Short mmCIF file of C-alpha atoms and ligand atoms in Angstrom, two decimals:
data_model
loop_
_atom_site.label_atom_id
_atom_site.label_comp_id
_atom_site.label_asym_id
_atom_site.label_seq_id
_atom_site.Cartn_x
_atom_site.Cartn_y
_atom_site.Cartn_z
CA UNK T 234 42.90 117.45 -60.99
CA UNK T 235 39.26 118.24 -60.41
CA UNK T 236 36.57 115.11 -60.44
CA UNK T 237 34.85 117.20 -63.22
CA UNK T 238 37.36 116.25 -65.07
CA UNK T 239 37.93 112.30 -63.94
CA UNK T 240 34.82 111.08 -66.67
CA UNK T 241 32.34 110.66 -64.01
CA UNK T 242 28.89 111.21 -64.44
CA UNK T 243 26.29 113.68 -63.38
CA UNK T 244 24.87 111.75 -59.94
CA UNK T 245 28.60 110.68 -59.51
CA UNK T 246 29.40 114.44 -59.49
CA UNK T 247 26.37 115.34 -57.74
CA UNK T 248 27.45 112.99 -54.72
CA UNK T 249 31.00 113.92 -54.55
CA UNK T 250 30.16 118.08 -54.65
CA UNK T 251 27.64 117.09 -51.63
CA UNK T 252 30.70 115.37 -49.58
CA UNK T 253 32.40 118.61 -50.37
CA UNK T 254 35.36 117.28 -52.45
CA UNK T 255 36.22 119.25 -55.71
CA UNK T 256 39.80 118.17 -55.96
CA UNK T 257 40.67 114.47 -56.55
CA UNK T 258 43.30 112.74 -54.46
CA UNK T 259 46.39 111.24 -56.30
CA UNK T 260 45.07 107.95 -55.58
CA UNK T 261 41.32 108.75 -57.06
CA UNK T 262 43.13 110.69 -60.31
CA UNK T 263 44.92 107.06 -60.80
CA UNK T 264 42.46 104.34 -59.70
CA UNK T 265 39.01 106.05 -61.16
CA UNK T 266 40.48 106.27 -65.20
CA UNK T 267 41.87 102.65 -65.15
CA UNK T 268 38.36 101.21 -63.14
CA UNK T 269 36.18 103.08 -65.79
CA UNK T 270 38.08 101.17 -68.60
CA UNK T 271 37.40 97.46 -66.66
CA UNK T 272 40.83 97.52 -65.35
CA UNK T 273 42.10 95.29 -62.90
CA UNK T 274 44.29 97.54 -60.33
CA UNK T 275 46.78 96.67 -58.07
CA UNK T 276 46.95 99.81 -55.22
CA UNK T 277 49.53 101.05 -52.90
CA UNK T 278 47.29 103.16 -50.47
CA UNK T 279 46.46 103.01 -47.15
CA UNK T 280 43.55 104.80 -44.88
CA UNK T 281 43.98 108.57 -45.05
CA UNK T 282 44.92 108.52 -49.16
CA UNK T 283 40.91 108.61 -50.43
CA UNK T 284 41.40 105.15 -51.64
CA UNK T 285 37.65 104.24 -50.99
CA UNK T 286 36.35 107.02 -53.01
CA UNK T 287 38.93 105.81 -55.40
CA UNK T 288 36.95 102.28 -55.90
CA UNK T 289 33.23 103.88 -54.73
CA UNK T 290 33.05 106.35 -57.54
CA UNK T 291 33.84 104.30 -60.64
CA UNK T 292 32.47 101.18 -59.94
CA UNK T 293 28.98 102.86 -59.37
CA UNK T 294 29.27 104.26 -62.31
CA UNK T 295 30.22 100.86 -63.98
CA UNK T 296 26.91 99.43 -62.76
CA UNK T 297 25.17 102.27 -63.61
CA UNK T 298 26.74 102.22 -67.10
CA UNK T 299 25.45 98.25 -67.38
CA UNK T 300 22.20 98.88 -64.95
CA UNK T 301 19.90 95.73 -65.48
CA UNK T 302 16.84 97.63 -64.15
CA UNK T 303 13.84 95.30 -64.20
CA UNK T 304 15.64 92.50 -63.66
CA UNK T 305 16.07 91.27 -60.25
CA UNK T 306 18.86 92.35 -57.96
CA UNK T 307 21.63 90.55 -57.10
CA UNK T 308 24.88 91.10 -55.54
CA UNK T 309 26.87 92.77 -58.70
CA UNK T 310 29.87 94.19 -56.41
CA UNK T 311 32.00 92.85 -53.46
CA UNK T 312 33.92 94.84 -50.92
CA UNK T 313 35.68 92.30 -48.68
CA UNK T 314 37.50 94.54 -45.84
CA UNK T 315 39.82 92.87 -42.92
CA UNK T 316 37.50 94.31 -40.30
CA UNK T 317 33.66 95.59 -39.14
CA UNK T 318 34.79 99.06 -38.77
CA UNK T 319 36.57 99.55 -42.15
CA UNK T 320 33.56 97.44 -43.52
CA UNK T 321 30.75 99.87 -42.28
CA UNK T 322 33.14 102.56 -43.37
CA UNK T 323 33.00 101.60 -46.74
CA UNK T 324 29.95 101.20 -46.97
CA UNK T 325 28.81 104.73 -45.48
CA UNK T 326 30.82 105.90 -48.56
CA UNK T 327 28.81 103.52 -50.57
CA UNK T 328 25.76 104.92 -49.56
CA UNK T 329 27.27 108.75 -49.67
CA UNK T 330 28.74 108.36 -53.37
CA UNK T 331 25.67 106.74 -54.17
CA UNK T 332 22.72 108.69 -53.30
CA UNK T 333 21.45 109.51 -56.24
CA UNK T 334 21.65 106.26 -57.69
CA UNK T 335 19.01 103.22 -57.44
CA UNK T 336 21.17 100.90 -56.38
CA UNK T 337 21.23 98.77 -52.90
CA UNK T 338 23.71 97.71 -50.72
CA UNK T 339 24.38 95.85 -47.48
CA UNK T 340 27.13 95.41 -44.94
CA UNK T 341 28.03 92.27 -43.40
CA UNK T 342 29.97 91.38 -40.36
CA UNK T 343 30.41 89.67 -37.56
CA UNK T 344 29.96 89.97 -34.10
CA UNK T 345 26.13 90.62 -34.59
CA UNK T 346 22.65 89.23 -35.79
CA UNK T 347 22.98 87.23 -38.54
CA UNK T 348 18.98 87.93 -39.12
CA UNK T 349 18.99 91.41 -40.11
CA UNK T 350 21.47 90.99 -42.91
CA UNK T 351 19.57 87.70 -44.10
CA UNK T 352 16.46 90.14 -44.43
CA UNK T 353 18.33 92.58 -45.90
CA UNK T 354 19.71 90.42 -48.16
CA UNK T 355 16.41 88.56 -49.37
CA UNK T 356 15.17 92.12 -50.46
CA UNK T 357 18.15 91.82 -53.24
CA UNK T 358 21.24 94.17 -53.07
CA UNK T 359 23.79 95.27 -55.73
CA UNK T 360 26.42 96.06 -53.48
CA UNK T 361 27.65 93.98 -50.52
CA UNK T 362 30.79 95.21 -48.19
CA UNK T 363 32.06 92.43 -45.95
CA UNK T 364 34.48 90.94 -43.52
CA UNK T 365 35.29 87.29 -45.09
CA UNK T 366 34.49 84.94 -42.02
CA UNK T 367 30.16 86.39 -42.20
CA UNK T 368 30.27 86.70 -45.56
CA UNK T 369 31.50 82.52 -45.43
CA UNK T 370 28.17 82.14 -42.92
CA UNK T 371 25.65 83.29 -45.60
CA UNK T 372 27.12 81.41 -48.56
CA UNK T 373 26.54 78.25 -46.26
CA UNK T 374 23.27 79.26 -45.12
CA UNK T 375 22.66 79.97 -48.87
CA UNK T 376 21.22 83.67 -47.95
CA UNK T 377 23.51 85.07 -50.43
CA UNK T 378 24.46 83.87 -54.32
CA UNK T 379 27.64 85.28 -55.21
CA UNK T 380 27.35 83.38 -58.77
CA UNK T 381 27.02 87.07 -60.91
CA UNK T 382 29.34 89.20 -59.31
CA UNK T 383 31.05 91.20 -61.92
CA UNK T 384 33.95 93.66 -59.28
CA UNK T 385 35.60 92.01 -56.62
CA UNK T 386 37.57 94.57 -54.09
CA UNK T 387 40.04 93.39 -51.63
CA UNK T 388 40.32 96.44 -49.60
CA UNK T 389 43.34 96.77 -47.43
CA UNK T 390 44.33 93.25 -48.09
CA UNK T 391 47.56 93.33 -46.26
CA UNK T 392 45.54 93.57 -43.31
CA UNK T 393 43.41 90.58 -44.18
CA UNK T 394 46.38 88.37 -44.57
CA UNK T 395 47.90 89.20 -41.25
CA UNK T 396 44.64 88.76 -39.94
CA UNK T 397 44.85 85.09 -41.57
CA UNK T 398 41.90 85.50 -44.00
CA UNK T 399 43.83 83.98 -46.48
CA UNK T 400 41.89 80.82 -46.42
CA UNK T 401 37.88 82.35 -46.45
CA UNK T 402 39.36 84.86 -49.37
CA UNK T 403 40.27 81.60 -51.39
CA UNK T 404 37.04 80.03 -50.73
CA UNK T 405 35.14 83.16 -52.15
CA UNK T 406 37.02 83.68 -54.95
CA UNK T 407 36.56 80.03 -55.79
CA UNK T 408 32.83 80.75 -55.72
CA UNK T 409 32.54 83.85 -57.25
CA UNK T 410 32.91 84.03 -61.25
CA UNK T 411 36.70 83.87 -62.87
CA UNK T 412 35.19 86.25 -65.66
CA UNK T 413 35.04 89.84 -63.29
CA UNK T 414 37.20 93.05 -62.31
CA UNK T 415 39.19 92.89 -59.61
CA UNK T 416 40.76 95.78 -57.55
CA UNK T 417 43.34 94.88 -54.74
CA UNK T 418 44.36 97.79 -52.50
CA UNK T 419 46.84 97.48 -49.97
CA UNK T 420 49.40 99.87 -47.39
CA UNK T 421 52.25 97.22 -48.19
CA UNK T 422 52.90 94.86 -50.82
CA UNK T 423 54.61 92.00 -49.08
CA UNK T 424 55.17 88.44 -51.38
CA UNK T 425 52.71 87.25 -50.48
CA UNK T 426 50.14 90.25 -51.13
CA UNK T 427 52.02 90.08 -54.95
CA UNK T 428 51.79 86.57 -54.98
CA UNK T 429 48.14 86.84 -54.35
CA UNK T 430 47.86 89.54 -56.98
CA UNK T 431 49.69 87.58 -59.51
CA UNK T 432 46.94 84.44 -59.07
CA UNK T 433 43.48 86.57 -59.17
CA UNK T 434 44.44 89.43 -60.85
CA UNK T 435 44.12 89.69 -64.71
CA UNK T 436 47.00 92.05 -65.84
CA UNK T 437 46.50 94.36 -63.46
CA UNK T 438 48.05 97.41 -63.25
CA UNK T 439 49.72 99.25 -60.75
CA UNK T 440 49.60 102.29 -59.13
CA UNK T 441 50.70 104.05 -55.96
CA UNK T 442 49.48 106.66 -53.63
CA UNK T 443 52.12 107.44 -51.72
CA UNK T 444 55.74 105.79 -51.88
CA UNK T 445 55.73 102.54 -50.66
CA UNK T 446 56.04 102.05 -46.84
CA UNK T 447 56.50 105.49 -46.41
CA UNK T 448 55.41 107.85 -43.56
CA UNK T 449 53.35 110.74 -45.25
CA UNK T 450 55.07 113.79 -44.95
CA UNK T 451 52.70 115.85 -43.27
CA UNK T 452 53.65 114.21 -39.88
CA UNK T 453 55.50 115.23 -37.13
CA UNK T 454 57.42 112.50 -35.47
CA UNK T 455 58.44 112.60 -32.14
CA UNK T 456 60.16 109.99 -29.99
CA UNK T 457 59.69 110.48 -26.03
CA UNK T 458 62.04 108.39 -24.05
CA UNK T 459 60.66 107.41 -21.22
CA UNK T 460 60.24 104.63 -18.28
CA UNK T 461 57.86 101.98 -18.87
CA UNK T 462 56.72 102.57 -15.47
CA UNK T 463 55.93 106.72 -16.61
CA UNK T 464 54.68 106.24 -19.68
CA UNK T 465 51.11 106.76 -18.59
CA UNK T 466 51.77 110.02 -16.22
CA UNK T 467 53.62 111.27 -19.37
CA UNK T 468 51.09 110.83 -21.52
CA UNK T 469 48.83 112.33 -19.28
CA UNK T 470 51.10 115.52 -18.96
CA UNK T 471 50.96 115.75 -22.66
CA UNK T 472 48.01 115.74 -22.84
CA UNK T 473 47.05 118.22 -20.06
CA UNK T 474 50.23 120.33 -21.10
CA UNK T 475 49.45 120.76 -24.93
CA UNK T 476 45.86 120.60 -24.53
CA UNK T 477 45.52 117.47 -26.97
CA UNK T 478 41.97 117.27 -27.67
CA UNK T 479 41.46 113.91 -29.71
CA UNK T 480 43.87 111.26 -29.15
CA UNK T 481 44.43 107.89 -30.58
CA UNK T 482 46.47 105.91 -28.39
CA UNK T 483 47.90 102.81 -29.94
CA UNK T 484 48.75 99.53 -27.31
CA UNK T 485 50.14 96.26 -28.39
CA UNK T 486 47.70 94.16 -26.80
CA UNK T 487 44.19 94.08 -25.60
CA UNK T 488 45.35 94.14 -21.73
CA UNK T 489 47.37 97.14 -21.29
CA UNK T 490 44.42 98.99 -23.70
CA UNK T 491 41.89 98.67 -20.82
CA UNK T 492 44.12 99.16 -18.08
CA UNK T 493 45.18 102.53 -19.87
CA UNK T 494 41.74 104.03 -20.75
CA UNK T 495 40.96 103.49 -17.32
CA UNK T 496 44.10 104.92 -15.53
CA UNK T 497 43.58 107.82 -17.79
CA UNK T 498 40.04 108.08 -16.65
CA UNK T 499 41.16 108.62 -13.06
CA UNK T 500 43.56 111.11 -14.59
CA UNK T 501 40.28 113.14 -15.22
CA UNK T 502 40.60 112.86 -19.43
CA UNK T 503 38.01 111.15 -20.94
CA UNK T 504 39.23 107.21 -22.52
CA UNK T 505 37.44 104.61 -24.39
CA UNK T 506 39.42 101.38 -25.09
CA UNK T 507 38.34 99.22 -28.64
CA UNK T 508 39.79 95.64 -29.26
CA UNK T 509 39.00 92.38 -30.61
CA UNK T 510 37.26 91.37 -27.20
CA UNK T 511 34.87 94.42 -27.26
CA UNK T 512 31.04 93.69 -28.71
CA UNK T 513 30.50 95.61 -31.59
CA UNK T 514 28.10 97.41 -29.81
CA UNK T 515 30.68 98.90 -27.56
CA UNK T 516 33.32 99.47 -30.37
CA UNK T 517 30.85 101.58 -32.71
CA UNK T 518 29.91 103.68 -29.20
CA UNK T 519 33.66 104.35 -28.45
CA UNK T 520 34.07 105.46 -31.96
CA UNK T 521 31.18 107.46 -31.98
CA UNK T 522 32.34 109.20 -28.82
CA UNK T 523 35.18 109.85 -29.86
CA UNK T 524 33.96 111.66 -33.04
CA UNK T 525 31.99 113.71 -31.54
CA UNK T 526 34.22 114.22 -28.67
CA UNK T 527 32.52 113.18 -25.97
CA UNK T 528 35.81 110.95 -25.57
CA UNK T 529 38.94 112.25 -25.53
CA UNK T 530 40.96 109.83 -25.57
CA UNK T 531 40.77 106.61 -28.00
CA UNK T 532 43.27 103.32 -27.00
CA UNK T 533 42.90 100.65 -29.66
CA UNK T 534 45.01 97.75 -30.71
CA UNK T 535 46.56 97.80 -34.11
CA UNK T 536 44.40 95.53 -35.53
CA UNK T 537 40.97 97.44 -33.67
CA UNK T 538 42.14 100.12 -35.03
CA UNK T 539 42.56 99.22 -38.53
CA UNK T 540 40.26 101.47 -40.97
CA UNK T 541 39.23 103.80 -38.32
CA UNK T 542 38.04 106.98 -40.65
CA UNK T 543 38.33 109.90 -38.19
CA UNK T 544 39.00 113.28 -40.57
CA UNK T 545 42.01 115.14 -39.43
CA UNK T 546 43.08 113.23 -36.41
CA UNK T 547 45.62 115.47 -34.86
CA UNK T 548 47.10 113.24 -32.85
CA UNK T 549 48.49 109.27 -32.82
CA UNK T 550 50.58 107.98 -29.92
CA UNK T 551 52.51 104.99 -29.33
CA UNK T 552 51.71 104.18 -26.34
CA UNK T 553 54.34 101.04 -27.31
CA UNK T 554 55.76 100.80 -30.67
CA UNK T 555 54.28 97.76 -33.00
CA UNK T 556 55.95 94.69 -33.08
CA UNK T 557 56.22 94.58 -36.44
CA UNK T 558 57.78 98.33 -38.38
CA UNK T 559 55.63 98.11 -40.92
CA UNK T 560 52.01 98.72 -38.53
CA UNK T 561 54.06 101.90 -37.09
CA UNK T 562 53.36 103.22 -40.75
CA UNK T 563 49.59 101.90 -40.38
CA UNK T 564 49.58 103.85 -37.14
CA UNK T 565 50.99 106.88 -37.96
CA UNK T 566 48.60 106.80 -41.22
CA UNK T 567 45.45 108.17 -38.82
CA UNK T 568 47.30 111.24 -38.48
CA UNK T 569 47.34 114.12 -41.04
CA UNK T 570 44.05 112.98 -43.44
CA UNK T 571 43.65 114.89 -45.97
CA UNK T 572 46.10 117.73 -45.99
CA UNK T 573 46.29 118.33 -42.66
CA UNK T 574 49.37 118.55 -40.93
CA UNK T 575 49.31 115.55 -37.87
CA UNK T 576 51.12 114.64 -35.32
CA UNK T 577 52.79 110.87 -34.24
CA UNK T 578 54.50 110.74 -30.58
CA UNK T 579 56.03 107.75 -29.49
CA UNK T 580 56.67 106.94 -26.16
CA UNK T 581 59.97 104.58 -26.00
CA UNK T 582 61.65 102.61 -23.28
CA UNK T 583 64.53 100.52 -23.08
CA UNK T 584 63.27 97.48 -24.12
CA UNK T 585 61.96 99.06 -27.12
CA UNK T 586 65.20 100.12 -28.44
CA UNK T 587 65.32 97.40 -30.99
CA UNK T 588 61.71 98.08 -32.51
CA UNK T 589 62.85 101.55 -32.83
CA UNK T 590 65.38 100.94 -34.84
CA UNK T 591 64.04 98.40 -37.23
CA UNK T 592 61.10 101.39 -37.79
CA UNK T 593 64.05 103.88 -38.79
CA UNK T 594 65.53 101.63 -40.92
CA UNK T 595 61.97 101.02 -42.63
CA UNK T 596 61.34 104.69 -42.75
CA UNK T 597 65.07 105.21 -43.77
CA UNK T 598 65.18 108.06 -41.37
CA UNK T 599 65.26 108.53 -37.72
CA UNK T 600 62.77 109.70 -35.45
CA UNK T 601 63.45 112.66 -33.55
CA UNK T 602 64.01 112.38 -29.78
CA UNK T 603 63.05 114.75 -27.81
CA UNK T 604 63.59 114.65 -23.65
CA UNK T 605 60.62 115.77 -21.76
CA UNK T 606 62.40 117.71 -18.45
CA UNK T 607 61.21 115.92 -15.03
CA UNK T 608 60.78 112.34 -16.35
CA UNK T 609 63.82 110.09 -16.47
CA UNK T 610 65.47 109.75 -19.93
CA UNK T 611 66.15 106.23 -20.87
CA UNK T 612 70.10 106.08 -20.60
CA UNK T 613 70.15 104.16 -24.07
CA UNK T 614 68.13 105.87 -26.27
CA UNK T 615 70.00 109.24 -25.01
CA UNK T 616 73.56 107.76 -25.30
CA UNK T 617 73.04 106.94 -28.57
CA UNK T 618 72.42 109.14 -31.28
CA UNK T 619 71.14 106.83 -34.34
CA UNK T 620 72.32 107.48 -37.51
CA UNK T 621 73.18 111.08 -38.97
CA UNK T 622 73.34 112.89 -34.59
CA UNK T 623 70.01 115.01 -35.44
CA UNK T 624 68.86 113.10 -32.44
CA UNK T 625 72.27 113.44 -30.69
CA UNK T 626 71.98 117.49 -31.07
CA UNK T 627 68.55 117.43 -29.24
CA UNK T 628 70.38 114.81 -26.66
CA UNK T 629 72.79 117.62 -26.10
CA UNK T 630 70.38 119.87 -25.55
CA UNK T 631 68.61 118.57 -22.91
CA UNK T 632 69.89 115.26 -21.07
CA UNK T 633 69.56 115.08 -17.81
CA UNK T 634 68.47 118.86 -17.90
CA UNK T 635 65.14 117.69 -15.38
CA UNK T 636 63.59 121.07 -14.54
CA UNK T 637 64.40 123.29 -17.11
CA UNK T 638 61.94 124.46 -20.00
CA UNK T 639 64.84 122.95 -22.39
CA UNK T 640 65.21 122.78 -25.93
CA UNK T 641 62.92 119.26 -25.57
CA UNK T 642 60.11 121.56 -23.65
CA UNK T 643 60.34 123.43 -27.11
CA UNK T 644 60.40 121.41 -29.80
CA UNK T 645 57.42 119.35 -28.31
CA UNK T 646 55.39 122.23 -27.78
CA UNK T 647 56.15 123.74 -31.40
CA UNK T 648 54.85 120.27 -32.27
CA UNK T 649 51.63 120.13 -30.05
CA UNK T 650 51.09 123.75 -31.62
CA UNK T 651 49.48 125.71 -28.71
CA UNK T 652 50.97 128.83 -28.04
CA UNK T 653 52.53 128.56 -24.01
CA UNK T 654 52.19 125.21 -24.07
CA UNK T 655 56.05 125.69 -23.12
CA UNK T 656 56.44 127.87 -20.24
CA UNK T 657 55.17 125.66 -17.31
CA UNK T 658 58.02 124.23 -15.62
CA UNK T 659 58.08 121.64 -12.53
CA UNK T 660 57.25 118.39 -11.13
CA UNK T 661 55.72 116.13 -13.67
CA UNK T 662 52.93 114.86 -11.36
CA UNK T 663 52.40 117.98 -10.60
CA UNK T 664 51.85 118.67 -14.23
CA UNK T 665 49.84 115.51 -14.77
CA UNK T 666 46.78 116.88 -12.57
CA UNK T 667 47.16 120.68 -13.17
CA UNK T 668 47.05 119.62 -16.80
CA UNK T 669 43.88 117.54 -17.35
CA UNK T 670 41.76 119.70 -14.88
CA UNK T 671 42.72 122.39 -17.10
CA UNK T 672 41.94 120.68 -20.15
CA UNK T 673 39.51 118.56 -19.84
P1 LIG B 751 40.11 106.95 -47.22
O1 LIG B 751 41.56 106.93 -47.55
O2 LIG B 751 39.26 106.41 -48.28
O3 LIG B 751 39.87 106.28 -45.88
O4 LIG B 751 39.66 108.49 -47.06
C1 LIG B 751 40.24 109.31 -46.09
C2 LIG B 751 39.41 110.56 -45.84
O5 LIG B 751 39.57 111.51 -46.88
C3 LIG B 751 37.92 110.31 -45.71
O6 LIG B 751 37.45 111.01 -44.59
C4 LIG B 751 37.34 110.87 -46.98
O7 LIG B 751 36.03 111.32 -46.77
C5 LIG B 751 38.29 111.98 -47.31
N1 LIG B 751 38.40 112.24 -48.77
C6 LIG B 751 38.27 111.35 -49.76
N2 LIG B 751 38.47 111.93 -50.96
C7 LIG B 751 38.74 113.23 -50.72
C8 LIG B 751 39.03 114.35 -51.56
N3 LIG B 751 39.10 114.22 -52.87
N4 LIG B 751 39.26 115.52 -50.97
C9 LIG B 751 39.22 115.63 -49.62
N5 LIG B 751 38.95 114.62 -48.78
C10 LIG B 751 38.71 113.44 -49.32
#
């Protein structure tokens, strides 16, 4: 379906024709009807689906439908995102969708002068996108009245919960008014995410972009056992090998994030590493590096990582699975925006045998796993082929096999996509510096 044909009007149409869209998402064709009508809506989509344009584009319209020009301005929409980078995401598409529309906006987080967005704020805005725990700071300070907001969006609310939000979200919706829209978007729909639903929506209805908990199609899974102790030198042989260009590395925690960026930096590629302890400062220059490829190489946390916009990201690794299955869906999400085909490699040890299999049985498939000749194949995750043997053909294939441009060499390469990517055989280490000089 076209966005012509969504009921949008002419600066709506304007706006999305500049961005370069013609064709609405499944999400958008759902979410932009039912907002236009003053519908509460309860959404299954996560990062990659178009779910911001999805809210952006019809509740602009809805204020410009009911503008109250002359009057003064005051904060008429919320956005309330888990984290800074989804929140200045949002609101770049705020600002995008709306250029050719009077109204203002402002984003508020965290992490950096509260003075700026108090002056910002005192000019009057229309639109403010926020992490809770700021957005909690100006209410006290009184630099913000949130008495006449009319649409309330909890964007990727899931997040926000496990993030333990729960709390500052009551407190704003207990100051914000009972009579407004409210749109609640979220990757999973745990209880308490329906539970939440169930007290602020108002018959809300539901829709889905993609079926829940659900890896998108478009990507390529890959399992790479491996020793804990290689994962790094394998990753850096990928990398080298297939010529991966623009990486997003996922860790579990905030340690083993620095200590990889900077073991891959004396591998010669090019790492940034973004977490919770990073100024915001340093996390909006690793992104931007990153985009424009100065930075090959991105290692966040899960929760760091959460909203990160990057269009067509070819590649997501696991540099360790998640604790918890449902963030390997989350991860794998960066990968394959927007049509494109994407792949997720995860490199698995022993002790990560049970996290693998709880993801399989979310995903209700398994993973394929593929050896990588000249690195030592985790005994376990070879001896046992999960499930319906897919992975115990590929096991056949190419246990033990450590020099050989096996079946493994293949399929990995067919993944990575560049032509002889598979005909270098050899020592891995070997492989590991060739590799990135040759790359990088
Ligand atoms: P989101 O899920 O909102 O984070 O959007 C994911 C990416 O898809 C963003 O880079 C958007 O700019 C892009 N996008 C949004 N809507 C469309 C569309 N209709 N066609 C193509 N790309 C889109």
């Amino acid at each position: 379906m076209l966005f012509k044909d969504l009921g949008l009007t002419a600066e709506l149409l304007s706006a999305v024709e500049k961005q370069g869209y013609e064709e609405a998402t499944p999400i958008q064709q759902q979410a932009i009807p039912l907002v236009l009508e003053g519908k509460d809506v309860l959404a299954g989509a996560q990062t990659g689906t178009g779910k911001t344009a999805g809210f952006t584009l019809p509740v602009l319209q809805r204020l410009q439908l009911a503008n109250k020009e002359g009057q003064k301005r005051h904060p008429r929409v919320l956005v309330l995102t888990p984290t800074r980078e989804l929140a200045a995401q949002v609101h770049e598409s705020v600002r995008d969708y709306g250029r050719y529309l009077p109204f203002r906006s402002a984003v508020i987080f965290g992490g950096v002068s509260i003075n700026p967005q108090k002056q910002k704020l005192v000019k009057g805005v229309d639109i403010v996108v926020a992490t809770p725990g700021r957005l909690l700071d100006h209410v006290q300070q009184r630099s913000i009245d949130l008495s006449r907001v009319e649409i309330l969006i909890l964007d990727e609310a899931d997040r926000m919960l496990d993030m333990g939000f729960i709390r500052d979200i009551r407190k704003i919706l207990a100051i914000i008014p009972k009579q407004r829209q409210t749109l609640l978007f979220s990757a999973t729909f745990s209880k308490e995410i329906k539970s939440l639903a169930a007290e602020f929506l108002h018959q809300p209805v539901e829709i889905q972009a993609t079926p829940q908990n659900t890896a998108t199609e478009l990507v390529s899974q890959i399992v790479y056992p491996v020793d804990k102790q290689r994962k790094r030198e394998l990753l850096s042989h990928k990398i080298g090998e297939e010529n991966w260009q623009q990486v997003l590395v996922f860790t579990r925690t905030k340690h083993v994030a620095n200590k990889l960026a900077e073991q891959l930096g004396t591998d010669g590629i090019t790492s940034a590493a973004i977490h919770g302890n990073k100024s915001q400062g340093a996390r909006t220059k690793a992104l931007a590096d990153f985009k424009a490829g100065r930075v090959r190489v991105l290692v966040a946390t899960d929760i760091a990582a959460r909203g990160i916009d990057i269009d067509k990201l070819p590649h997501v690794v696991n540099f360790e699975l998640p604790n918890v299955a449902e963030d390997y869906v989350h991860r794998i999400g960066r990968t394959a925006r927007a049509g494109q085909a994407g792949h997720a490699i995860s490199l698995v040890c022993v002790d990560e045998i049970k996290l693998l299999r709880d993801i399989e049985k979310l995903l209700g498939s398994d993973i394929e796993k593929v050896n990588v000749p000249g690195y030592d194949v985790n005994p376990l995750i070879k001896a046992e082929p999960i499930q319906n043997g897919r992975n115990g053909r590929n096991n056949a294939g190419n246990g033990g096999n450590r020099n050989s441009n096996g079946r493994g060499r293949q399929r990995a390469s067919a993944g990575g996509g560049r032509p002889g990517a598979g005909n270098r055989s050899g020592g891995a280490r070997a492989h590991s510096g060739g590799g990135n000089r040759r790359a990088s």
